[in-house]
Coordinates of C-alpha atoms (C1' of nucleotides) in Angstrom, one line a residue:
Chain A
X1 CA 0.0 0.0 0.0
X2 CA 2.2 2.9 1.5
X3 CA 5.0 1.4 1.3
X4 CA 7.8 2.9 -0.7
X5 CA 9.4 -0.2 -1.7
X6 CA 9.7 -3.7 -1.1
X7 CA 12.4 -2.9 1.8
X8 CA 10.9 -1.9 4.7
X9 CA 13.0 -1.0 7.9
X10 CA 12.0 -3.2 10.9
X11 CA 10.3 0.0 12.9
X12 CA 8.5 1.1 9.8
X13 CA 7.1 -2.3 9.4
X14 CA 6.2 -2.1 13.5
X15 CA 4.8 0.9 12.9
X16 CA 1.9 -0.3 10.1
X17 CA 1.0 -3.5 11.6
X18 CA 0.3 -1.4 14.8
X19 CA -1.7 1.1 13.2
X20 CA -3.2 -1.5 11.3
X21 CA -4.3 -3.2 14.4
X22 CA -5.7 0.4 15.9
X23 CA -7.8 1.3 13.2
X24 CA -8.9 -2.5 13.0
X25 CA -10.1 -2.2 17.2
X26 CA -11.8 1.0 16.5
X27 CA -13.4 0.0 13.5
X28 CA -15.1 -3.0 15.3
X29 CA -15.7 -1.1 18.6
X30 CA -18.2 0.8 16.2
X31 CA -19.1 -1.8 13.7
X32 CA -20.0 -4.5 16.3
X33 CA -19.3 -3.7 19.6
X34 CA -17.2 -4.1 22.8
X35 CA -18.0 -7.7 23.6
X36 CA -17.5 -8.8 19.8
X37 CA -14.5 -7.2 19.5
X38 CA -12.2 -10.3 20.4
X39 CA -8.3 -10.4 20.0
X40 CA -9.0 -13.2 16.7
X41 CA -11.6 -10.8 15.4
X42 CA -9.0 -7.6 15.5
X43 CA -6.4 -9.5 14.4
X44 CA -8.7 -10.7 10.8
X45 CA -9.8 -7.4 10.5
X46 CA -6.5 -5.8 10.2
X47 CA -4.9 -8.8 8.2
X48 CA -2.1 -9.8 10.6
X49 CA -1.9 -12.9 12.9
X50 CA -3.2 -12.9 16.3
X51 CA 0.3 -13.3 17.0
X52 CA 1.5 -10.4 15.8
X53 CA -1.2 -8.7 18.0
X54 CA 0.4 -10.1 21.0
X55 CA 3.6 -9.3 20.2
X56 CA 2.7 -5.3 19.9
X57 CA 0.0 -5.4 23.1
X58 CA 0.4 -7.5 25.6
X59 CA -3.1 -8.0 26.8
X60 CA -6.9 -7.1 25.3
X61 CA -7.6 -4.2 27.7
X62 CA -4.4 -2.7 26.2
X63 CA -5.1 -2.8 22.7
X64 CA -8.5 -1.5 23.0
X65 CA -6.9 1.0 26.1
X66 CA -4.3 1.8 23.3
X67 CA -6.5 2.2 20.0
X68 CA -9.5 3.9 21.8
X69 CA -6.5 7.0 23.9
X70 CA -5.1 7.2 19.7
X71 CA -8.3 8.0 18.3
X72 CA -8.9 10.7 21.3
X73 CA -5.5 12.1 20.8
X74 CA -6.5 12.5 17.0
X75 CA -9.7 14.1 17.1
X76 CA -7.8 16.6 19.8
X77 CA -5.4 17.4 17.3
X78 CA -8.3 18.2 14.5
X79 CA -10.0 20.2 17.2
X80 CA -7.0 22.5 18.1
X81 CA -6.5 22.8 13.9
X82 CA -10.4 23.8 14.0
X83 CA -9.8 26.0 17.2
X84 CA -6.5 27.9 15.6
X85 CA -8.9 28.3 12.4
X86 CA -11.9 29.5 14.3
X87 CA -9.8 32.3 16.1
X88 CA -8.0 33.6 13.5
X89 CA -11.9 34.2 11.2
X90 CA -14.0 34.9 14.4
X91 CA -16.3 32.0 13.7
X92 CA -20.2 32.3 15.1
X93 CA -21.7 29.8 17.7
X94 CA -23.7 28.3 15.4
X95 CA -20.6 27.0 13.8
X96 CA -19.1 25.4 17.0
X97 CA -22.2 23.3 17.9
X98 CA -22.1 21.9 13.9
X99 CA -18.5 21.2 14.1
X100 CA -19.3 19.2 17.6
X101 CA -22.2 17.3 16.1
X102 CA -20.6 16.1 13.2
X103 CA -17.5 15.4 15.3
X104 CA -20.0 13.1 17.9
X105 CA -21.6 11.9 15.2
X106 CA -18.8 10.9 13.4
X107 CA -18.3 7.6 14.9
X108 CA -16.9 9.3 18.4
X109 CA -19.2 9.2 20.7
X110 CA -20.8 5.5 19.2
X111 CA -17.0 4.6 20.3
X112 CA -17.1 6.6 22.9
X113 CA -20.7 4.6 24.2
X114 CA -19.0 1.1 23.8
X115 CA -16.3 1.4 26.0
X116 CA -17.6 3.9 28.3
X117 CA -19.7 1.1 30.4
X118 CA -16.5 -0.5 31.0
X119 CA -14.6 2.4 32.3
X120 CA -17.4 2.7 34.3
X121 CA -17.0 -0.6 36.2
X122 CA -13.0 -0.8 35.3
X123 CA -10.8 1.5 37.5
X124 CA -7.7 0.7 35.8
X125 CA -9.4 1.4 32.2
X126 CA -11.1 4.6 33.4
X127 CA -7.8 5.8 34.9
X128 CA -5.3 5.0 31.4
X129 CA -8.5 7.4 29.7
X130 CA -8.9 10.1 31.8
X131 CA -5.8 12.3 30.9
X132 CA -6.6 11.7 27.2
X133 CA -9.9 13.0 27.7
X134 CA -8.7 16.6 29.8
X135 CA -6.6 17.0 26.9
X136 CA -9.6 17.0 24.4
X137 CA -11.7 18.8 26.8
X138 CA -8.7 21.3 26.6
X139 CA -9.3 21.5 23.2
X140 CA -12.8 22.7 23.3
X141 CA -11.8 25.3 26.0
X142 CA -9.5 26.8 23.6
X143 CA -12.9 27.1 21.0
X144 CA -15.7 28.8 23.4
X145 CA -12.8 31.0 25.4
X146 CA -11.7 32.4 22.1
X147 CA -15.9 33.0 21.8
X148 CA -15.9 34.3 25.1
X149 CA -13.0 36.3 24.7
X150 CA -14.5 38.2 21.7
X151 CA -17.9 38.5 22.3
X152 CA -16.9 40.2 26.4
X153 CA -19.0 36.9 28.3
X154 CA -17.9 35.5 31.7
X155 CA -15.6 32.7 30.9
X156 CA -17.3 30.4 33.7
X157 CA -21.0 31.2 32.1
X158 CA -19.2 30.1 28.8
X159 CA -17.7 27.2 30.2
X160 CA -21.3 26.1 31.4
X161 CA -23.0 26.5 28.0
X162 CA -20.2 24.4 25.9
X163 CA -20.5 21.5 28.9
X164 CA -24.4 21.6 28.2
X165 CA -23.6 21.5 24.3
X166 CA -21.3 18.7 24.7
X167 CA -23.9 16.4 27.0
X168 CA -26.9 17.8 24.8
X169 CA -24.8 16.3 21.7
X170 CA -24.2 12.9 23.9
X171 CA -27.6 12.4 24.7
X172 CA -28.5 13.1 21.6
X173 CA -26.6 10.8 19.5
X174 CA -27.6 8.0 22.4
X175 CA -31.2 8.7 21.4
X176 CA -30.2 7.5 17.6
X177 CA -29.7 4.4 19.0
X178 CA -33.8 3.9 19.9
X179 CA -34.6 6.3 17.5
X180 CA -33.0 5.5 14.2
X181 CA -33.4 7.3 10.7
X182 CA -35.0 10.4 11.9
X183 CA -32.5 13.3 10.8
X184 CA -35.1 15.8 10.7
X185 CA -35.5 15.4 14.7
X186 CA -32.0 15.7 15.7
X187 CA -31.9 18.6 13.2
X188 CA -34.4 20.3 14.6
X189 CA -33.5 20.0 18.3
X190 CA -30.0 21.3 16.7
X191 CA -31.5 24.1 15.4
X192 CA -33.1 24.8 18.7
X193 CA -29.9 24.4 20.4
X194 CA -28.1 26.8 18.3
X195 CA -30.4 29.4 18.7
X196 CA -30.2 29.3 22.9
X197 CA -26.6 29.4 22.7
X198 CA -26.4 32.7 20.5
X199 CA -28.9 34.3 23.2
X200 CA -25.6 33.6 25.5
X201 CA -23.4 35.4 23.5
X202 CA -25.4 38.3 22.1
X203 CA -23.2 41.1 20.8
X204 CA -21.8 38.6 17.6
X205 CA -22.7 41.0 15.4
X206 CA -19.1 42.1 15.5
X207 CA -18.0 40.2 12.7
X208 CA -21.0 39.1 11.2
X209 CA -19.6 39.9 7.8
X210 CA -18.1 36.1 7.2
X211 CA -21.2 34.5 7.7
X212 CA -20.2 31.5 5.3
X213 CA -21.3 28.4 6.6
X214 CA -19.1 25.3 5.8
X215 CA -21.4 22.9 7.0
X216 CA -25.5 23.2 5.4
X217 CA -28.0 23.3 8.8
X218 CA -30.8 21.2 7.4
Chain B
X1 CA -37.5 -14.6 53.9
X2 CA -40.7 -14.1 54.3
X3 CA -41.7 -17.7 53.5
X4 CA -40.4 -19.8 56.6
X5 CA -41.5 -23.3 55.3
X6 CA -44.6 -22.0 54.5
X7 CA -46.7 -23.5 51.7
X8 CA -46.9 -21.4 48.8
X9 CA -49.2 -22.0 45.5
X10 CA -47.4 -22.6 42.3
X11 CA -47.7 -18.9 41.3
X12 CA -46.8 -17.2 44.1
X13 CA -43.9 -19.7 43.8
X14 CA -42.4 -18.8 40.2
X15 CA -43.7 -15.1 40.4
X16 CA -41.4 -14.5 43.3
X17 CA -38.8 -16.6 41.8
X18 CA -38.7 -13.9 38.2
X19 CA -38.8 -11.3 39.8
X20 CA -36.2 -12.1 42.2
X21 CA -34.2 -13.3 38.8
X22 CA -35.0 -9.8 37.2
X23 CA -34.1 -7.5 40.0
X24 CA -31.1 -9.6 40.5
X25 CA -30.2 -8.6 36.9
X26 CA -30.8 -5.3 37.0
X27 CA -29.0 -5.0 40.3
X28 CA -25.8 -6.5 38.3
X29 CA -26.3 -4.8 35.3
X30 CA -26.0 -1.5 37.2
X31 CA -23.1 -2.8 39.7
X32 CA -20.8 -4.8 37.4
X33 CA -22.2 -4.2 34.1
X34 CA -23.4 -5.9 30.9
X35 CA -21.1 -8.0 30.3
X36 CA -20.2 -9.5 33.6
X37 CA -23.6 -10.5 33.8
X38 CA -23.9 -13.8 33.3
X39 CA -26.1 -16.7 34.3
X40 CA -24.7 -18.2 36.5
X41 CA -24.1 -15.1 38.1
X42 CA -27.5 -13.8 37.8
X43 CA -28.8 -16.9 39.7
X44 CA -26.2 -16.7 42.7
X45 CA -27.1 -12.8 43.1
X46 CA -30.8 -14.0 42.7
X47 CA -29.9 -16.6 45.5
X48 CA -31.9 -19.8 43.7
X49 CA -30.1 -21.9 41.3
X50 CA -29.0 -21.9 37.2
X51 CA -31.6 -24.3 36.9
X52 CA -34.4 -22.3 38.0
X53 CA -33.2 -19.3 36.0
X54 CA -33.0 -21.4 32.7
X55 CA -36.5 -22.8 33.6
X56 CA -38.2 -19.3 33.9
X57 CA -36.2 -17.7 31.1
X58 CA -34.7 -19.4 28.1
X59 CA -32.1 -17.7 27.4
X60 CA -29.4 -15.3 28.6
X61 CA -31.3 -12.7 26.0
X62 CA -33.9 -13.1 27.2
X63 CA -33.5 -12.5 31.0
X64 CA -32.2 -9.5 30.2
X65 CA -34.5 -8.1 28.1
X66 CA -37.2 -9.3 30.2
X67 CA -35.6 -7.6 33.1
X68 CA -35.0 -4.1 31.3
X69 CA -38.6 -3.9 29.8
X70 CA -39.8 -4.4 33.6
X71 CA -37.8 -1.8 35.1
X72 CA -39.0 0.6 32.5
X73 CA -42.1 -0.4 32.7
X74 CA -42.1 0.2 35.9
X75 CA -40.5 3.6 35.5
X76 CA -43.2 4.6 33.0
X77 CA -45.7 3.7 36.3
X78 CA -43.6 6.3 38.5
X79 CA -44.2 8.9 35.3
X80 CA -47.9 8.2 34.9
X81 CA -48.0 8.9 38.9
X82 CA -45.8 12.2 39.0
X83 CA -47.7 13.3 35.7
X84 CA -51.4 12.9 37.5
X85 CA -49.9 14.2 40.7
X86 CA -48.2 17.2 38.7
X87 CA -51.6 18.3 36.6
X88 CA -53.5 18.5 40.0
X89 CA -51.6 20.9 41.5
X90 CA -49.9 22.4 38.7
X91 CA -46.4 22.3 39.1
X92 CA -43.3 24.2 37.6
X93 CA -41.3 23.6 35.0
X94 CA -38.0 23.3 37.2
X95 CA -40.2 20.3 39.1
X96 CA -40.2 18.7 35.7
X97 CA -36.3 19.0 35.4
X98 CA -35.3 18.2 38.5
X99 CA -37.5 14.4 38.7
X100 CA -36.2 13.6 35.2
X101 CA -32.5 14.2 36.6
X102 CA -33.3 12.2 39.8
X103 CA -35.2 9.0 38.0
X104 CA -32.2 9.5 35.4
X105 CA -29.6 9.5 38.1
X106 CA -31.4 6.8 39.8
X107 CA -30.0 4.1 38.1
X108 CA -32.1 4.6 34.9
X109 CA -29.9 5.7 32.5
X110 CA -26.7 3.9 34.0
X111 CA -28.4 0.6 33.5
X112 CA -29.6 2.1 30.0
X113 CA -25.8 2.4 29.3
X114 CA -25.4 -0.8 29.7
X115 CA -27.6 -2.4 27.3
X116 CA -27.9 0.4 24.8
X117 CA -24.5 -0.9 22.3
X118 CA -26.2 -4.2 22.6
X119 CA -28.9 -2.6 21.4
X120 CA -27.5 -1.1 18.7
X121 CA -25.7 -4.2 17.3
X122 CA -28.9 -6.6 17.7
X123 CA -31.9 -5.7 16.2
X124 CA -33.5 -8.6 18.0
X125 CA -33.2 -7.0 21.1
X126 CA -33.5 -3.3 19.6
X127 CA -36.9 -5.0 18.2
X128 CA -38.0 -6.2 21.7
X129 CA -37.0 -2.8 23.4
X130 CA -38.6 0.0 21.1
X131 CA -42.3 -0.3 22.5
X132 CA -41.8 0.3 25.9
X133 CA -39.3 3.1 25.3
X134 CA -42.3 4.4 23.1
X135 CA -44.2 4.0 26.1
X136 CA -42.1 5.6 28.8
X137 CA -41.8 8.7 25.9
X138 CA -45.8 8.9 26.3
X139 CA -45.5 9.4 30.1
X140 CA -43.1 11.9 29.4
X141 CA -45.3 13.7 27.4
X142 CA -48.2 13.9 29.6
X143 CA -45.6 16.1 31.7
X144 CA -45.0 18.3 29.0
X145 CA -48.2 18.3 27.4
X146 CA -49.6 19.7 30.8
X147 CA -47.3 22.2 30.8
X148 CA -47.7 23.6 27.4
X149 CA -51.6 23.9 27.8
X150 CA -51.5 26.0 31.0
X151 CA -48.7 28.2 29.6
X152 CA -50.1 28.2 25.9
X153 CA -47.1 27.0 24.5
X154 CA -47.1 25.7 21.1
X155 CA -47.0 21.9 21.9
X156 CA -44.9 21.3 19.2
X157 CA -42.1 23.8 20.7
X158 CA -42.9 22.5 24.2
X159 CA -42.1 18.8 22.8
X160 CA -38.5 20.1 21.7
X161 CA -37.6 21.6 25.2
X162 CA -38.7 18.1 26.3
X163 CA -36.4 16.2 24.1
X164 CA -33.4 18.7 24.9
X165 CA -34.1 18.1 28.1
X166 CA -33.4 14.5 28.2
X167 CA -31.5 14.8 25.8
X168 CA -29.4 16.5 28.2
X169 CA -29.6 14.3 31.2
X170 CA -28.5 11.8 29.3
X171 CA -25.4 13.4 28.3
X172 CA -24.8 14.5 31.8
X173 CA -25.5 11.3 33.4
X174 CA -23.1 9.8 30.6
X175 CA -20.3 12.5 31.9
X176 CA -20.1 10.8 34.8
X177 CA -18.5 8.1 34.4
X178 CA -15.1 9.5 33.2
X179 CA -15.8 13.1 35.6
X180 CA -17.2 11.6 39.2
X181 CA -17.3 13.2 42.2
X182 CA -18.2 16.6 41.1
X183 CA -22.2 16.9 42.2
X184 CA -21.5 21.0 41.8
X185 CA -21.1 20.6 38.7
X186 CA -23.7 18.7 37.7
X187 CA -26.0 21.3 39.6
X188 CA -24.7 24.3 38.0
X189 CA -25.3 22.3 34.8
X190 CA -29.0 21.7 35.8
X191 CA -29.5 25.2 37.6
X192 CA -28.1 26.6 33.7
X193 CA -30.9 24.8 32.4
X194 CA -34.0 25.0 34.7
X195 CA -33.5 28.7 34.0
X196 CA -33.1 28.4 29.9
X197 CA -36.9 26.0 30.4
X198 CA -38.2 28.5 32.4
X199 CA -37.8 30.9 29.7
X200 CA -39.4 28.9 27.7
X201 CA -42.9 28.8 30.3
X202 CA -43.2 32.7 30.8
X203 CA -46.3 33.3 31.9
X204 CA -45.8 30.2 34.7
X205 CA -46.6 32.5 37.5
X206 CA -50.5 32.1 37.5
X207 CA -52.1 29.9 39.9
X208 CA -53.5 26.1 39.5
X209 CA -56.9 26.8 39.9
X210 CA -57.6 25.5 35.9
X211 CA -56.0 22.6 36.3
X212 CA -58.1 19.0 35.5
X213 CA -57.4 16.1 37.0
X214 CA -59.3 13.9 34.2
X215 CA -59.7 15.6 31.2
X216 CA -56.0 15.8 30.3
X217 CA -54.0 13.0 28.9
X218 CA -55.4 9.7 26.5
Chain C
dC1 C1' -60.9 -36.2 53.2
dA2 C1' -57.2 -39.1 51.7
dT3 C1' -54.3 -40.2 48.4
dA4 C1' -52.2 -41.2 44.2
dA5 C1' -51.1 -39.4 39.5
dG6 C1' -49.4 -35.8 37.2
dA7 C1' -47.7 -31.2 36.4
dA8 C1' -45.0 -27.4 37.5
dA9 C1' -41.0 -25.5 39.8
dC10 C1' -36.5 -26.1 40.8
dA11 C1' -31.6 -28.4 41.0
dT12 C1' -27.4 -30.7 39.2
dG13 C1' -24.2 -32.2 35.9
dC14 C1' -22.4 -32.5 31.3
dT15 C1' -20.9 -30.9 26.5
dT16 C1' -19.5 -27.7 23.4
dG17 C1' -17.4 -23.8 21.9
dA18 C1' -14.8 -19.6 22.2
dC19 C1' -11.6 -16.5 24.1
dT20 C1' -7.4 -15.1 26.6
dG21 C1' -2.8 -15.4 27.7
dT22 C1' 1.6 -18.1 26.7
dT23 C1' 5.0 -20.6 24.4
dT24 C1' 7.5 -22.3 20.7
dG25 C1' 9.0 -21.9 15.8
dC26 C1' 10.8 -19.3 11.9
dA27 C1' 12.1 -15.7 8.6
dA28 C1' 13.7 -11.0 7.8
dA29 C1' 16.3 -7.2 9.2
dA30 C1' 20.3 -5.2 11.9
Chain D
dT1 C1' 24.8 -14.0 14.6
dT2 C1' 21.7 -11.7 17.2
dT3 C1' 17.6 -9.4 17.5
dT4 C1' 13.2 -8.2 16.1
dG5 C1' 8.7 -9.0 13.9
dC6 C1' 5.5 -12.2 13.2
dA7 C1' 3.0 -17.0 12.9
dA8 C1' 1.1 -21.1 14.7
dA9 C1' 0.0 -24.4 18.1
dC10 C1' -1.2 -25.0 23.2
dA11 C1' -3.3 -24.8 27.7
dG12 C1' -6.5 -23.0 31.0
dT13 C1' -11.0 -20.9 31.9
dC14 C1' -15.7 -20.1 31.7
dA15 C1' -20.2 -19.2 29.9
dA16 C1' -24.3 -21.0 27.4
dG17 C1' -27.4 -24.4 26.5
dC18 C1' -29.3 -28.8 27.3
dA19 C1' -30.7 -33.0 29.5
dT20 C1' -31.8 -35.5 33.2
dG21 C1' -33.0 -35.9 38.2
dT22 C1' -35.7 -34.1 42.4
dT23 C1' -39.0 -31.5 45.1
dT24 C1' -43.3 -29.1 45.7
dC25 C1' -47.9 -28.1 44.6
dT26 C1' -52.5 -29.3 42.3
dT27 C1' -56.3 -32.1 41.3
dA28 C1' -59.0 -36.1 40.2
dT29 C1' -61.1 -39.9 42.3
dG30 C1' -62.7 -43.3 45.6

DNA sequence: CATAAGAAACATGCTTGACTGTTTGCAAAA
DNA sequence: TTTTGCAAACAGTCAAGCATGTTTCTTATG
């Protein structure tokens, strides 16, 4: 595929066949859950032997530990990218509750609902996430403080309305589960949202000039 | 317990016996999770053998899905009350929020964690689960619907709020798990949002005097 | 009303299958 | 040649489903 040649060096060989295996776990953590996502079943899925699985993690709870803190650390990195952009145009509100949606709904937070039960009843789990997950909470915080910043809001209010949007988004996308192939709803209730968060920052106006929306609300 | 040797009929016999095996699942769902809920455990938490659990239930599915549907049921019971008690005397809209966060917090939605990626991944079960979600939704609305026609709130804008708001709890309650210990938080989160509702409800002040008990919901 | 037949509730043990962690074997790179 | 990356076989565990045995209740009948 990638590979430049037919020589590979031992660590650039390493490194696919542990990305490989990533991707695979996260791929079935959404496709077909927690409990079906077995060691054999990774190790198919990302066309190596199970063996080769073992030899880069040493246990299950790793891998899926491992593969589930890589994802995290990647959507971080795309949220600090959409942070930086955000700042430097003076994005609107509206725009930051899209961006989060399609983030959650991008296979995130369906990730995100497999393994959270386990962390839940998993100490050592919970404890290899929770750093991983301050960082990409630091990431939003970078977002609504440059919105704060700009539009003259208390920083803690702000704070309390971009928590809210992020467990509206949660519960929202668990709702999908129950209450599949009804776009239209979650749109709506979106659209709602959007509209209560503006209230919260009402002097926007400021640059209301670069109104052009990248992602089309409904 | 309560039975020292005396003689039961058949029924009162294998009636106590499920529902001994269902709240024994529940209790384990919420306590160890999903999938350390297994049968044999089910039947030692239950305190009467596998035997017994395999002759009332046939199979681990179903035990499960059994035991959810009665604890929603049940739930939907506890709505139906609040709703009629709520009409009569014409409560607020923070009331509303407030029991939604405490049935939530009260094990509903953390046992709904649990089951809700098997859910997703086996339609089967999905299947077996969507009617009594539909009817725990119509509880829900009786709330709301009450609401709506003593403020004279479009019900249709009424049912969004509604949705937000669990939508909401759920995200909270799902926030949890990986940030504990921080009941402020959750208040301020909730106090943020009893406020935006009320906003919602404006002419709330006037009195209950209008309020029928059996002309409302049905 | 006594009791025996039968049904329902419950208990115990076995079989199968699958998964996890480990070890041994082997080829390619260093 | 040594080390590293990977493959394949192995061992231990455990749950699910099933089948057969045992107790408790119900009821038909004399």
């Amino acid at each position: 595929m990638s590979g430049t040649g037919k020589r590979r060096s031992q660590k650039e060989r390493s490194a696919e066949t542990s990305t490989r295996l990533m991707n695979a776990t996260i791929d079935l953590l959404h496709d077909r859950g927690l409990a079906r996502t077995t060691t054999p079943e990774i190790a198919r899925q990302a066309g190596v032997s199970r063996g080769a699985l073992t030899h880069h993690f040493t246990t299950r709870e790793a891998i899926i530990s491992v593969s589930v803190a890589d994802m995290l650390s990647k959507t971080t990195r795309d949220l600090h990218r959409f942070a930086e952009d955000f700042i430097a145009r003076g994005g609107s509100s509206d725009e930051i509750v899209d961006y989060i949606w399609q983030m959650m709904d991008d296979r995130l937070f369906y990730v995100t609902m497999e393994y959270l039960p386990e962390a839940r009843h998993n100490p050592d789990f919970r404890a290899d996430l929770i750093p991983t997950v301050r960082d990409f909470h630091a990431g939003l915080d970078a977002i609504w403080t440059a919105l704060a910043a700009r539009t003259g809001v208390d920083p803690d209010h702000t704070r309390i309305v971009m928590n809210a949007t992020m467990c509206l988004v949660r519960g929202m996308i668990s709702q999908t589960v129950l209450r599949p192939n009804d776009p239209a709803y979650y749109q709506e209730m979106l659209a709602f949202w959007k509209q209560q968060v503006r209230q919260q920052f009402p002097i926007e106006a400021a640059s209301a000039q670069d109104s052009r929306r990248k992602a089309g609300t409904r």
